[in-house]
């Protein structure tokens, strides 16, 4: 599950300068904005917690889910994101963009804020490429599209925090773990390409 994204975001927000607008993108098949259960956080709630954090909201924080898949997203959760003034870029929408998935993501990153949190949930990748996740998907980003997304995030000088979630090595051979390592490798390539 995704139990670490809000904890990571809290540390990021704690050091954010007060004059900076935070932005966050969750590259994920799911929205991860489910309500708390009996007041407790869980793997489906990290971004609900983030967009409800006063350190994010009072300075105009911007949030988007990228590559979400309608078949696995509840309508009330999509309404929550939109009603809060945030964005959802569906996988089908990203693929129709003139620049494809990389073009859609680049355009999104340009709109999100002064300092960015980039989170990639491995279940955004099609299950054929990433079966070792909690909720493998029949469709999703290709492994190459996910690598391209991580490289773009690495290249973006406003990305200050990156995380990767949902790896579940107990359910398969190490194929998905190798993909996770490759994703971080592509982030680092992008980071090395950042303008000085």
mmCIF file of C-alpha atoms in Angstrom:
data_model
loop_
_atom_site.group_PDB
_atom_site.id
_atom_site.type_symbol
_atom_site.label_atom_id
_atom_site.label_comp_id
_atom_site.label_asym_id
_atom_site.label_seq_id
_atom_site.Cartn_x
_atom_site.Cartn_y
_atom_site.Cartn_z
ATOM 1 C CA UNK A 1 0.000 0.000 0.000
ATOM 2 C CA UNK A 2 0.890 3.650 -0.032
ATOM 3 C CA UNK A 3 1.553 4.364 3.613
ATOM 4 C CA UNK A 4 4.503 6.707 3.198
ATOM 5 C CA UNK A 5 3.457 9.511 0.823
ATOM 6 C CA UNK A 6 1.779 11.727 3.403
ATOM 7 C CA UNK A 7 4.596 11.165 5.899
ATOM 8 C CA UNK A 8 7.068 12.205 3.201
ATOM 9 C CA UNK A 9 4.914 15.200 2.292
ATOM 10 C CA UNK A 10 4.711 16.324 5.928
ATOM 11 C CA UNK A 11 8.508 16.487 6.137
ATOM 12 C CA UNK A 12 8.616 18.411 2.845
ATOM 13 C CA UNK A 13 5.946 20.880 4.006
ATOM 14 C CA UNK A 14 7.784 21.404 7.311
ATOM 15 C CA UNK A 15 10.783 22.858 5.458
ATOM 16 C CA UNK A 16 8.853 24.715 2.749
ATOM 17 C CA UNK A 17 9.497 28.464 2.779
ATOM 18 C CA UNK A 18 6.312 30.403 3.601
ATOM 19 C CA UNK A 19 6.408 32.347 0.325
ATOM 20 C CA UNK A 20 6.531 29.181 -1.828
ATOM 21 C CA UNK A 21 3.453 27.534 -3.346
ATOM 22 C CA UNK A 22 3.606 23.749 -2.990
ATOM 23 C CA UNK A 23 2.433 21.442 -5.749
ATOM 24 C CA UNK A 24 2.010 17.690 -5.756
ATOM 25 C CA UNK A 25 1.413 15.165 -8.497
ATOM 26 C CA UNK A 26 0.371 11.603 -7.801
ATOM 27 C CA UNK A 27 1.063 9.403 -10.838
ATOM 28 C CA UNK A 28 -1.348 6.619 -10.033
ATOM 29 C CA UNK A 29 -4.179 4.499 -11.394
ATOM 30 C CA UNK A 30 -6.100 5.416 -8.218
ATOM 31 C CA UNK A 31 -6.803 8.812 -6.695
ATOM 32 C CA UNK A 32 -5.688 7.932 -3.126
ATOM 33 C CA UNK A 33 -8.119 10.410 -1.567
ATOM 34 C CA UNK A 34 -10.393 7.951 0.241
ATOM 35 C CA UNK A 35 -11.862 9.131 3.556
ATOM 36 C CA UNK A 36 -10.171 8.106 6.764
ATOM 37 C CA UNK A 37 -11.492 4.958 8.454
ATOM 38 C CA UNK A 38 -12.581 5.653 12.025
ATOM 39 C CA UNK A 39 -10.327 8.715 11.948
ATOM 40 C CA UNK A 40 -7.297 6.697 10.902
ATOM 41 C CA UNK A 41 -5.130 7.062 7.821
ATOM 42 C CA UNK A 42 -4.643 4.115 5.477
ATOM 43 C CA UNK A 43 -3.029 3.346 2.124
ATOM 44 C CA UNK A 44 -5.903 4.950 0.210
ATOM 45 C CA UNK A 45 -5.842 8.286 2.035
ATOM 46 C CA UNK A 46 -2.380 9.913 1.719
ATOM 47 C CA UNK A 47 -3.394 12.615 -0.722
ATOM 48 C CA UNK A 48 -6.664 13.392 1.066
ATOM 49 C CA UNK A 49 -4.460 14.111 4.072
ATOM 50 C CA UNK A 50 -2.090 16.228 1.986
ATOM 51 C CA UNK A 51 -4.768 18.406 0.381
ATOM 52 C CA UNK A 52 -6.336 18.850 3.814
ATOM 53 C CA UNK A 53 -3.088 19.889 5.490
ATOM 54 C CA UNK A 54 -3.222 23.621 6.332
ATOM 55 C CA UNK A 55 0.443 24.003 5.334
ATOM 56 C CA UNK A 56 -0.642 22.950 1.829
ATOM 57 C CA UNK A 57 -4.038 24.621 1.543
ATOM 58 C CA UNK A 58 -3.437 28.016 3.161
ATOM 59 C CA UNK A 59 -0.705 28.888 0.662
ATOM 60 C CA UNK A 60 -2.693 27.773 -2.381
ATOM 61 C CA UNK A 61 -1.173 24.315 -2.807
ATOM 62 C CA UNK A 62 -1.989 22.605 -6.085
ATOM 63 C CA UNK A 63 -2.570 18.885 -6.507
ATOM 64 C CA UNK A 64 -3.111 16.622 -9.500
ATOM 65 C CA UNK A 65 -3.491 12.932 -10.144
ATOM 66 C CA UNK A 66 -1.882 11.848 -13.414
ATOM 67 C CA UNK A 67 -2.681 8.676 -15.406
ATOM 68 C CA UNK A 68 -5.707 7.840 -13.271
ATOM 69 C CA UNK A 69 -7.993 5.122 -14.588
ATOM 70 C CA UNK A 70 -11.725 5.673 -14.339
ATOM 71 C CA UNK A 71 -12.490 1.973 -13.908
ATOM 72 C CA UNK A 72 -10.710 1.935 -10.543
ATOM 73 C CA UNK A 73 -11.654 5.398 -9.259
ATOM 74 C CA UNK A 74 -14.883 6.050 -7.376
ATOM 75 C CA UNK A 75 -16.991 8.987 -8.557
ATOM 76 C CA UNK A 76 -17.150 10.549 -5.044
ATOM 77 C CA UNK A 77 -13.350 10.516 -4.860
ATOM 78 C CA UNK A 78 -13.064 12.213 -8.258
ATOM 79 C CA UNK A 79 -15.627 14.784 -7.092
ATOM 80 C CA UNK A 80 -13.574 15.372 -3.938
ATOM 81 C CA UNK A 81 -10.478 16.185 -6.007
ATOM 82 C CA UNK A 82 -12.346 18.477 -8.397
ATOM 83 C CA UNK A 83 -14.457 20.180 -5.706
ATOM 84 C CA UNK A 84 -11.241 21.039 -3.864
ATOM 85 C CA UNK A 85 -10.021 22.808 -7.033
ATOM 86 C CA UNK A 86 -7.470 20.193 -8.015
ATOM 87 C CA UNK A 87 -6.983 18.234 -11.245
ATOM 88 C CA UNK A 88 -7.268 14.709 -12.578
ATOM 89 C CA UNK A 89 -5.526 13.833 -15.832
ATOM 90 C CA UNK A 90 -6.943 10.476 -16.868
ATOM 91 C CA UNK A 91 -4.676 7.955 -18.588
ATOM 92 C CA UNK A 92 -6.780 8.174 -21.758
ATOM 93 C CA UNK A 93 -6.479 11.975 -21.729
ATOM 94 C CA UNK A 94 -2.687 11.825 -21.285
ATOM 95 C CA UNK A 95 -2.381 9.411 -24.181
ATOM 96 C CA UNK A 96 -4.445 11.691 -26.458
ATOM 97 C CA UNK A 97 -2.209 14.697 -25.740
ATOM 98 C CA UNK A 98 -0.316 15.891 -28.827
ATOM 99 C CA UNK A 99 2.956 15.174 -27.007
ATOM 100 C CA UNK A 100 1.733 11.854 -25.614
ATOM 101 C CA UNK A 101 2.208 10.989 -21.961
ATOM 102 C CA UNK A 102 5.501 12.944 -21.658
ATOM 103 C CA UNK A 103 3.935 16.050 -23.199
ATOM 104 C CA UNK A 104 0.904 15.880 -20.926
ATOM 105 C CA UNK A 105 3.088 15.447 -17.837
ATOM 106 C CA UNK A 106 5.452 18.273 -18.806
ATOM 107 C CA UNK A 107 2.469 20.575 -19.288
ATOM 108 C CA UNK A 108 1.067 19.562 -15.902
ATOM 109 C CA UNK A 109 4.344 20.054 -14.036
ATOM 110 C CA UNK A 110 4.527 23.596 -15.427
ATOM 111 C CA UNK A 111 1.220 24.482 -13.710
ATOM 112 C CA UNK A 112 1.595 23.042 -10.233
ATOM 113 C CA UNK A 113 3.610 25.378 -8.026
ATOM 114 C CA UNK A 114 6.987 26.672 -6.927
ATOM 115 C CA UNK A 115 8.171 23.471 -5.225
ATOM 116 C CA UNK A 116 6.879 20.043 -6.187
ATOM 117 C CA UNK A 117 6.325 16.641 -4.652
ATOM 118 C CA UNK A 118 6.330 13.934 -7.342
ATOM 119 C CA UNK A 119 4.883 10.589 -6.292
ATOM 120 C CA UNK A 120 4.677 7.547 -8.544
ATOM 121 C CA UNK A 121 2.569 4.580 -7.493
ATOM 122 C CA UNK A 122 3.783 1.452 -9.259
ATOM 123 C CA UNK A 123 0.220 0.325 -9.943
ATOM 124 C CA UNK A 124 -0.017 3.086 -12.550
ATOM 125 C CA UNK A 125 2.051 0.726 -14.718
ATOM 126 C CA UNK A 126 0.240 -2.044 -16.583
ATOM 127 C CA UNK A 127 0.306 -5.335 -14.715
ATOM 128 C CA UNK A 128 2.209 -7.004 -17.566
ATOM 129 C CA UNK A 129 5.163 -4.751 -16.704
ATOM 130 C CA UNK A 130 4.537 -4.404 -12.951
ATOM 131 C CA UNK A 131 2.716 -7.419 -11.476
ATOM 132 C CA UNK A 132 4.274 -7.006 -8.026
ATOM 133 C CA UNK A 133 1.894 -4.376 -6.698
ATOM 134 C CA UNK A 134 -1.087 -4.457 -4.373
ATOM 135 C CA UNK A 135 -3.590 -3.839 -7.191
ATOM 136 C CA UNK A 136 -2.169 -4.838 -10.603
ATOM 137 C CA UNK A 137 -3.966 -3.202 -13.522
ATOM 138 C CA UNK A 138 -4.899 -4.719 -16.857
ATOM 139 C CA UNK A 139 -3.982 -1.441 -18.516
ATOM 140 C CA UNK A 140 -1.772 1.429 -17.471
ATOM 141 C CA UNK A 141 1.386 3.262 -18.348
ATOM 142 C CA UNK A 142 4.028 1.179 -20.048
ATOM 143 C CA UNK A 143 7.290 0.669 -18.194
ATOM 144 C CA UNK A 144 8.907 3.050 -20.703
ATOM 145 C CA UNK A 145 6.256 5.738 -20.106
ATOM 146 C CA UNK A 146 6.823 5.446 -16.357
ATOM 147 C CA UNK A 147 10.594 5.739 -16.889
ATOM 148 C CA UNK A 148 10.016 8.813 -19.059
ATOM 149 C CA UNK A 149 7.827 10.308 -16.311
ATOM 150 C CA UNK A 150 10.527 9.790 -13.702
ATOM 151 C CA UNK A 151 13.165 11.311 -15.969
ATOM 152 C CA UNK A 152 10.950 14.371 -16.531
ATOM 153 C CA UNK A 153 10.490 14.701 -12.776
ATOM 154 C CA UNK A 154 14.226 14.421 -12.250
ATOM 155 C CA UNK A 155 14.869 17.086 -14.865
ATOM 156 C CA UNK A 156 12.332 19.528 -13.337
ATOM 157 C CA UNK A 157 14.228 21.855 -10.973
ATOM 158 C CA UNK A 158 11.071 22.512 -8.937
ATOM 159 C CA UNK A 159 10.760 18.824 -7.907
ATOM 160 C CA UNK A 160 12.088 18.713 -4.351
ATOM 161 C CA UNK A 161 10.660 15.358 -3.230
ATOM 162 C CA UNK A 162 10.067 12.117 -5.091
ATOM 163 C CA UNK A 163 8.614 8.897 -3.795
ATOM 164 C CA UNK A 164 7.680 5.522 -5.179
ATOM 165 C CA UNK A 165 4.969 3.377 -3.630
ATOM 166 C CA UNK A 166 3.035 0.102 -3.810
ATOM 167 C CA UNK A 167 5.900 -2.329 -4.448
ATOM 168 C CA UNK A 168 4.843 -5.727 -3.125
ATOM 169 C CA UNK A 169 7.718 -8.160 -3.784
ATOM 170 C CA UNK A 170 5.965 -10.950 -1.883
ATOM 171 C CA UNK A 171 3.518 -11.568 -4.737
ATOM 172 C CA UNK A 172 5.879 -12.177 -7.663
ATOM 173 C CA UNK A 173 9.409 -12.657 -8.913
ATOM 174 C CA UNK A 174 11.679 -9.585 -8.694
ATOM 175 C CA UNK A 175 10.464 -8.133 -12.011
ATOM 176 C CA UNK A 176 8.631 -5.189 -10.410
ATOM 177 C CA UNK A 177 11.476 -4.534 -7.969
ATOM 178 C CA UNK A 178 13.818 -4.276 -10.961
ATOM 179 C CA UNK A 179 11.399 -1.815 -12.534
ATOM 180 C CA UNK A 180 11.409 0.258 -9.323
ATOM 181 C CA UNK A 181 15.210 0.448 -9.436
ATOM 182 C CA UNK A 182 15.062 1.398 -13.127
ATOM 183 C CA UNK A 183 12.538 4.140 -12.354
ATOM 184 C CA UNK A 184 14.848 5.691 -9.755
ATOM 185 C CA UNK A 185 17.724 5.367 -12.233
ATOM 186 C CA UNK A 186 15.724 7.401 -14.759
ATOM 187 C CA UNK A 187 14.921 9.998 -12.095
ATOM 188 C CA UNK A 188 18.659 10.348 -11.419
ATOM 189 C CA UNK A 189 19.430 10.680 -15.138
ATOM 190 C CA UNK A 190 16.922 13.522 -15.273
ATOM 191 C CA UNK A 191 18.384 15.045 -12.108
ATOM 192 C CA UNK A 192 21.847 15.027 -13.728
ATOM 193 C CA UNK A 193 20.330 16.874 -16.707
ATOM 194 C CA UNK A 194 18.858 19.697 -14.594
ATOM 195 C CA UNK A 195 19.917 23.174 -15.634
ATOM 196 C CA UNK A 196 22.685 24.501 -13.394
#
